[in-house]
Short mmCIF file of C-alpha atoms in Angstrom, two decimals:
data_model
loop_
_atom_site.label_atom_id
_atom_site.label_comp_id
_atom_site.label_asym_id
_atom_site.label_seq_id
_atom_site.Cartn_x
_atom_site.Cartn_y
_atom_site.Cartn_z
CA UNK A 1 -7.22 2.25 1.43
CA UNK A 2 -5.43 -1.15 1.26
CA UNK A 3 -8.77 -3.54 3.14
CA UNK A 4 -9.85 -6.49 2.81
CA UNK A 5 -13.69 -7.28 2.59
CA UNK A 6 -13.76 -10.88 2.99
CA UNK A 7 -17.62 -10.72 1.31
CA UNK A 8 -19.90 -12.21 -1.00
CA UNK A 9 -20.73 -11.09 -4.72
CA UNK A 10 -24.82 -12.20 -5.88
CA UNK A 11 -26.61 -11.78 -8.31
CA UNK A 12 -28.93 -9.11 -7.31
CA UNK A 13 -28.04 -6.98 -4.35
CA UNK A 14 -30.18 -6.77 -1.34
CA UNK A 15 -29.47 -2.99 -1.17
CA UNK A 16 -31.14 -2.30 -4.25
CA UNK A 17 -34.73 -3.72 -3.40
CA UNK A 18 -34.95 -1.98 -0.20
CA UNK A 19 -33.86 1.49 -2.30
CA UNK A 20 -36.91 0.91 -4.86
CA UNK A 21 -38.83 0.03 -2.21
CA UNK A 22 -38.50 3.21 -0.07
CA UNK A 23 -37.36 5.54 -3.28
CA UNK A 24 -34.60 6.97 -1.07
CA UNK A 25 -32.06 8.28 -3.96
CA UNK A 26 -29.16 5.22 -4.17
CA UNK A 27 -25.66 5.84 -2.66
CA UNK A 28 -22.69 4.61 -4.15
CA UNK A 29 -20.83 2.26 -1.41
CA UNK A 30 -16.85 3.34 -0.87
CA UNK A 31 -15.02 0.78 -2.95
CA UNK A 32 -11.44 -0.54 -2.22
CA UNK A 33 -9.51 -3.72 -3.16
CA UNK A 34 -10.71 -6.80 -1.61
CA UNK A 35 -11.07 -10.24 -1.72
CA UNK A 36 -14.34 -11.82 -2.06
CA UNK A 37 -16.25 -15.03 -2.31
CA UNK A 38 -18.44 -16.00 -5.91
CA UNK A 39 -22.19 -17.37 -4.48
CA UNK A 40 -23.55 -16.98 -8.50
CA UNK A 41 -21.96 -15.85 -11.35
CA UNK A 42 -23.03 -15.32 -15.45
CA UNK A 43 -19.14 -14.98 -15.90
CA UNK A 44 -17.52 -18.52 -17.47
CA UNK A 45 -14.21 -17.76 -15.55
CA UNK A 46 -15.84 -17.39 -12.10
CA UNK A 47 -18.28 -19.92 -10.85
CA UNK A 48 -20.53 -20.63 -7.35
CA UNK A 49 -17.60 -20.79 -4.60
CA UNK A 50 -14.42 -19.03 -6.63
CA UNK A 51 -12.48 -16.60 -4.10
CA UNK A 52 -11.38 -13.70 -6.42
CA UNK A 53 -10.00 -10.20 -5.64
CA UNK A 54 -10.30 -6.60 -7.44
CA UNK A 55 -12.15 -3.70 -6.57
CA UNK A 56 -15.38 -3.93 -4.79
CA UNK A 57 -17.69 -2.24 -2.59
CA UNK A 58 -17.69 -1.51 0.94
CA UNK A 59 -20.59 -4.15 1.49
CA UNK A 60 -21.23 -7.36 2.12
CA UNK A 61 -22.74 -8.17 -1.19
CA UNK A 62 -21.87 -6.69 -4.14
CA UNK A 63 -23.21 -6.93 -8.16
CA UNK A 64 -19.55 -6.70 -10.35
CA UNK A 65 -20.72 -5.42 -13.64
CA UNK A 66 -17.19 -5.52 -14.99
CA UNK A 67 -15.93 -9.50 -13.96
CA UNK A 68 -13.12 -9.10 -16.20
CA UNK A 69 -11.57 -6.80 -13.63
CA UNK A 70 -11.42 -9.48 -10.62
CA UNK A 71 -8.60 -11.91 -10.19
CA UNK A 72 -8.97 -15.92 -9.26
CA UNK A 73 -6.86 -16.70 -6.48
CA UNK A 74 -6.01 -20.31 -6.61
CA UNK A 75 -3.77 -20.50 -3.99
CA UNK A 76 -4.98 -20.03 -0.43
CA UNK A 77 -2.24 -21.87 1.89
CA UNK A 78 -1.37 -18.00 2.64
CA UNK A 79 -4.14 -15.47 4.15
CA UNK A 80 -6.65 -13.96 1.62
CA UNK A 81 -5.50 -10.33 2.57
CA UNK A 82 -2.09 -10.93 1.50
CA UNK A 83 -3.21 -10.56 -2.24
CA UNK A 84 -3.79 -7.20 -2.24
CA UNK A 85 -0.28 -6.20 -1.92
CA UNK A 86 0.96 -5.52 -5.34
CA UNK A 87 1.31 -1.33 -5.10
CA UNK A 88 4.58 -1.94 -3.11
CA UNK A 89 5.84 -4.65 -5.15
CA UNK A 90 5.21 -2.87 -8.50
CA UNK A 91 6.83 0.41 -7.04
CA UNK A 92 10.05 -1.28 -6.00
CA UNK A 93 10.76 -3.84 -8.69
CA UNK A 94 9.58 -2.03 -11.15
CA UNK A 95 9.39 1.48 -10.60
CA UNK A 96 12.42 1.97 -8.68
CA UNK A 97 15.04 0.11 -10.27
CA UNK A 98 17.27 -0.60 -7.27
CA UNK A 99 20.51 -1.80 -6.76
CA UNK A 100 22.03 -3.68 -4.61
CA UNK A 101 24.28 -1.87 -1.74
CA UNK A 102 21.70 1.50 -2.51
CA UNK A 103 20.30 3.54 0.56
CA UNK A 104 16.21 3.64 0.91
CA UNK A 105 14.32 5.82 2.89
CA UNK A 106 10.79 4.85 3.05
CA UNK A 107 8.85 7.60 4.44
CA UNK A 108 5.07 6.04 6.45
CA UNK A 109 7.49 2.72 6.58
CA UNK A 110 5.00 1.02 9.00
CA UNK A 111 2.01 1.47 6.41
CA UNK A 112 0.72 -1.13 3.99
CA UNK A 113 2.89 -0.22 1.10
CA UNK A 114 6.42 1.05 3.31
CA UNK A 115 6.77 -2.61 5.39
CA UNK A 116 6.87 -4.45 2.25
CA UNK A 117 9.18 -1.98 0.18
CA UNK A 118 11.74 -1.86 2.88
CA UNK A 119 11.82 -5.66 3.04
CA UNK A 120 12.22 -5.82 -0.79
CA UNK A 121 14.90 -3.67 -0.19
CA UNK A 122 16.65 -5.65 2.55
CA UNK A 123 16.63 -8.90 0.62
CA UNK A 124 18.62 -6.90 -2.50
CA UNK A 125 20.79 -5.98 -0.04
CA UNK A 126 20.46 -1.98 0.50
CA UNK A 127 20.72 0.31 3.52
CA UNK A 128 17.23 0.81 4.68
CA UNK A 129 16.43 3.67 7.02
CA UNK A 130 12.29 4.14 7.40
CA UNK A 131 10.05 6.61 9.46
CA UNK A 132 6.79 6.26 11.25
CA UNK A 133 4.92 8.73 13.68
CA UNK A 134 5.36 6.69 16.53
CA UNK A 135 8.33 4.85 18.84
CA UNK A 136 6.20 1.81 18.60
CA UNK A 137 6.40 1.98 15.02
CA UNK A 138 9.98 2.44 14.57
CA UNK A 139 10.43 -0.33 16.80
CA UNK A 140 8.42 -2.29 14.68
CA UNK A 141 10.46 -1.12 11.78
CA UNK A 142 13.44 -2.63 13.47
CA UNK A 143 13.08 -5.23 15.27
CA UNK A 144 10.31 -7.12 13.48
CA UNK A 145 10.59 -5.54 9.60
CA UNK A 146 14.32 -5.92 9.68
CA UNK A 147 15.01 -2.20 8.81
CA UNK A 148 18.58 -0.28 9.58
CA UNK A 149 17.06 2.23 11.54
CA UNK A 150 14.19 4.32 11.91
CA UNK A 151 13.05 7.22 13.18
CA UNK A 152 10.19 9.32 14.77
CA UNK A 153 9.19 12.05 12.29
CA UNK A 154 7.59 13.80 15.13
CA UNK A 155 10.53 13.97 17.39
CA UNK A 156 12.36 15.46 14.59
CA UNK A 157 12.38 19.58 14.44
CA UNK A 158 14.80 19.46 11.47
CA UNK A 159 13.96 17.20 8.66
CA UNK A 160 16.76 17.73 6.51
CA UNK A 161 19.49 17.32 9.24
CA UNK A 162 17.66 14.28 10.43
CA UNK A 163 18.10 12.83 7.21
CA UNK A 164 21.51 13.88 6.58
CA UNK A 165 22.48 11.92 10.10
CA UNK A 166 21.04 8.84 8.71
CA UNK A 167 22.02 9.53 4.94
CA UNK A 168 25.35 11.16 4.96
CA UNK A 169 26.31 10.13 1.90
CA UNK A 170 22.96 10.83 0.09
CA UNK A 171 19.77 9.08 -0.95
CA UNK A 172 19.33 7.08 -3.88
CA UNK A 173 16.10 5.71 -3.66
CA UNK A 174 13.44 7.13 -1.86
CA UNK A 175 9.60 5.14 -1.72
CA UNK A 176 7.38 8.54 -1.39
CA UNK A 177 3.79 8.74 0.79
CA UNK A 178 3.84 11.14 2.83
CA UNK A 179 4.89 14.71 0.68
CA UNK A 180 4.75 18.27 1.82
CA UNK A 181 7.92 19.15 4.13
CA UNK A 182 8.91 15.39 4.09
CA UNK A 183 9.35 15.50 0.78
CA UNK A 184 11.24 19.10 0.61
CA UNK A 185 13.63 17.43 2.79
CA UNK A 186 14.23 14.37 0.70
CA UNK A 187 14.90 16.83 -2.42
CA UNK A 188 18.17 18.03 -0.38
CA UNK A 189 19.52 15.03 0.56
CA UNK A 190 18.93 13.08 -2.72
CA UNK A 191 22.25 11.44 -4.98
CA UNK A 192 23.01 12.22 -8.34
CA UNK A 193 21.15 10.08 -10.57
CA UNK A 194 18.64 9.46 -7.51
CA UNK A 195 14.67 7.73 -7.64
CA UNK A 196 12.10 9.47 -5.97
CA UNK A 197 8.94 6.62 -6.43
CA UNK A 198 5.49 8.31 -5.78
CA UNK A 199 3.29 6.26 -4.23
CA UNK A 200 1.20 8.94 -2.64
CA UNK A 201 1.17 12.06 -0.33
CA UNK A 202 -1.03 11.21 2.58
CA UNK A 203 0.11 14.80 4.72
CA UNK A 204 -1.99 16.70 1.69
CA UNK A 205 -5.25 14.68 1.09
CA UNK A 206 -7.23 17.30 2.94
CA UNK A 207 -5.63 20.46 3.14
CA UNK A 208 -7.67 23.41 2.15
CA UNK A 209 -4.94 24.73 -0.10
CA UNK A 210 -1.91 21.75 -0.64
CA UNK A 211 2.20 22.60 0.76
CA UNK A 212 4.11 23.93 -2.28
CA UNK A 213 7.46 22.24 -3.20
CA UNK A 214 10.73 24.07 -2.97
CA UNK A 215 13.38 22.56 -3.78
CA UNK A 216 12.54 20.98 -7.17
CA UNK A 217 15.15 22.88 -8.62
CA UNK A 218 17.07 19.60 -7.20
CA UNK A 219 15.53 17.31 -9.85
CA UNK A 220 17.74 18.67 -13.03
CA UNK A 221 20.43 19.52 -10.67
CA UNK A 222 21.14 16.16 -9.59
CA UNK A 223 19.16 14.54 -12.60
CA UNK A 224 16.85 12.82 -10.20
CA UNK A 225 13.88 10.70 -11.41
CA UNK A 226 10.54 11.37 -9.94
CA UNK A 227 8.44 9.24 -10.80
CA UNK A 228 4.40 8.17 -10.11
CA UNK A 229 2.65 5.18 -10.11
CA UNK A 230 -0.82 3.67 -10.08
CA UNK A 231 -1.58 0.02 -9.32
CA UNK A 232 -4.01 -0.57 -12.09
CA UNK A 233 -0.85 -0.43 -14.64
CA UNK A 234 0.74 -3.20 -12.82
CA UNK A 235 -2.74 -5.52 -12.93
CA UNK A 236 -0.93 -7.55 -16.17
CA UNK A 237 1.76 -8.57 -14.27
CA UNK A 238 -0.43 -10.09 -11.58
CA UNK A 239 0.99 -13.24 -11.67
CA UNK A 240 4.83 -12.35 -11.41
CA UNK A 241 3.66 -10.37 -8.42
CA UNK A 242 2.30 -13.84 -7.03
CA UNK A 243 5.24 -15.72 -7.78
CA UNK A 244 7.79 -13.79 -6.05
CA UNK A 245 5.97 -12.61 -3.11
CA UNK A 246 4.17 -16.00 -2.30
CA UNK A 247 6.94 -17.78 -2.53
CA UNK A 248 8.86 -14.58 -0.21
CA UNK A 249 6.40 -15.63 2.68
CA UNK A 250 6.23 -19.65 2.63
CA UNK A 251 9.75 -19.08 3.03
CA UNK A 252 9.11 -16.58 5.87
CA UNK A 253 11.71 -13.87 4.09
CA UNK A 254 8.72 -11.65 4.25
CA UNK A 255 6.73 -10.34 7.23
CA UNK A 256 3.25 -9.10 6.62
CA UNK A 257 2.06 -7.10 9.25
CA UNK A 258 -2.13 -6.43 9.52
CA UNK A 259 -4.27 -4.20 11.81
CA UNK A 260 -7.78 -6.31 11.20
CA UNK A 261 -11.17 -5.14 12.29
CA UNK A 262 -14.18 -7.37 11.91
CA UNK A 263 -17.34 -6.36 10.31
CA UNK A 264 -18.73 -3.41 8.29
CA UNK A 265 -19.91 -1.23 11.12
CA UNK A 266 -15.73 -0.90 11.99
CA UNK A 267 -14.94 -0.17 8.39
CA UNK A 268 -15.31 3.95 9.35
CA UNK A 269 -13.08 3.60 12.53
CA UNK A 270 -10.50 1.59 10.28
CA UNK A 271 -10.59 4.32 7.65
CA UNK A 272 -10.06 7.26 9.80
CA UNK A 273 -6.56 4.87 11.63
CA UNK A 274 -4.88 5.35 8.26
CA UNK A 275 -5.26 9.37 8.74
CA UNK A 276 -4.35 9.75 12.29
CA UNK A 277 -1.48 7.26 12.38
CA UNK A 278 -3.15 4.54 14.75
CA UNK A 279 -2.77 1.34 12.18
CA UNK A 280 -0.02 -0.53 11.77
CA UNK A 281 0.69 -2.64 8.36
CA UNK A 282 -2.18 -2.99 6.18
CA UNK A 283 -5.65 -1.88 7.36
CA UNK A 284 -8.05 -4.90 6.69
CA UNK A 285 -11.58 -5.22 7.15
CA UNK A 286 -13.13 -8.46 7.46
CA UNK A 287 -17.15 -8.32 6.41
CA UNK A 288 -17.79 -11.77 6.56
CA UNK A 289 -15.32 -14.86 7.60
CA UNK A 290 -17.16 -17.46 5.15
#
């Protein structure tokens, strides 16, 4: 989950008094990336007041054992959220390899990750054709994101003549989060010498027993690369991220869409958006605004 918990990180969390005091058994909090304000710190890179991001809890105050881990943000003339955006950028630029005058599907192109990738891939120049689960969405995709075209996955019966009719001469590069028969589809309709980036698979999260993939057999054939990634490799190159994507929205190249919800009690409803296809953009929750 791409949030945002605009909170505070103390010394000693409240949570933990009141769980000696009662000696109910402690609960782990859900943690996600978000940005967070310092009010104490031990830490000689941090101090009283810093705004850093990183993992942390699903709380308003948290105790980060591992300070190393956060990042300083030292620019904030752009909104706090917009720093936890590096999956997408690490998956195109680096991942990917794309070329100009390539064609992109993106599949979940209104999600955190898919409107950033498909403007990456409109400012090198590609053919960009996304798909969301709504006609709101594609309209988004668009008219506001800048996109070819785009199209309803659920209005579509046949997934792999749906993407021949937008790709009839083939994918190259093809941003992956959705999997299963979306996926299967893609395999058919890939180029020779083709990218497949793996981002994620949202449609098998929680199936009992995952989809199975059949036309793999398309990887040697058409010496495809398929490849995964996970953000925490990309964490080094931090600062490039900043440099080119900062400097993408003060020169509004870049549109950032958000579907904010304020405070912790809507951080369940915000969760279970991403799974039935009501957000749009990133999902952010704001726990505190100072």
């Amino acid at each position: 989950m791409y949030s945002l918990f605009l909170g505070k990180i103390p010394t000693q969390p409240t949570r933990s008094y009141l769980q000696k005091e009662s000696g109910v058994p402690s609960l782990k909090p859900f943690e996600g990336f978000g940005v967070a304000k310092v009010v104490d710190s031990g830490y000689p890179k941090f101090k009283e007041g810093d705004l850093v991001w990183g993992t942390v809890g699903w709380e308003e105050y948290s105790v980060i054992k591992n300070p190393e881990s956060l990042f300083k943000i030292h620019h904030t003339d752009v909104p706090l959220s917009y720093y936890t955006g590096i999956l997408a950028w690490a998956g195109f630029y680096k991942v990917a390899a794309p070329k100009k005058g390539e064609n992109v599907y993106i599949s979940a192109a209104a999600g955190a990750v898919g409107q950033l990738v498909g403007q990456f891939a409109k400012l090198m120049g590609c053919y960009v054709v996304g798909s969301a689960g709504s006609k709101e969405k594609v309209e988004i995709l668009k008219k506001k994101l800048g996109f070819d075209d785009a199209f309803n996955y659920k209005e579509e019966h046949d997934l792999n003549a749906t993407l021949k009719r937008y790709f009839p001469e083939g994918i190259d590069l093809y941003f992956e989060t959705v999997g299963g028969k979306m996926l299967d589809a893609v395999l058919l309709n890939m180029r020779l010498h083709g990218r497949i980036v793996v981002c994620g698979m949202i449609s098998q999260y929680y199936l009992s027993e995952p989809e199975g993939i059949h036309n793999l057999m398309n990887l040697p054939y058409k010496r495809i690369r398929m490849e995964g990634l996970a953000v925490i490799d990309y964490f080094p190159q931090y600062s490039e991220f900043l440099d080119v994507v900062l400097a993408l929205i003060r020169e509004e190249k870049l549109v950032y869409l958000e579907d904010i919800a304020e405070a912790i009690e809507s951080a369940p409803a915000a969760l279970v958006s991403l799974f039935n296809g009501r957000s749009v953009g990133k999902q952010v929750v704001v726990v505190a605004r100072k």
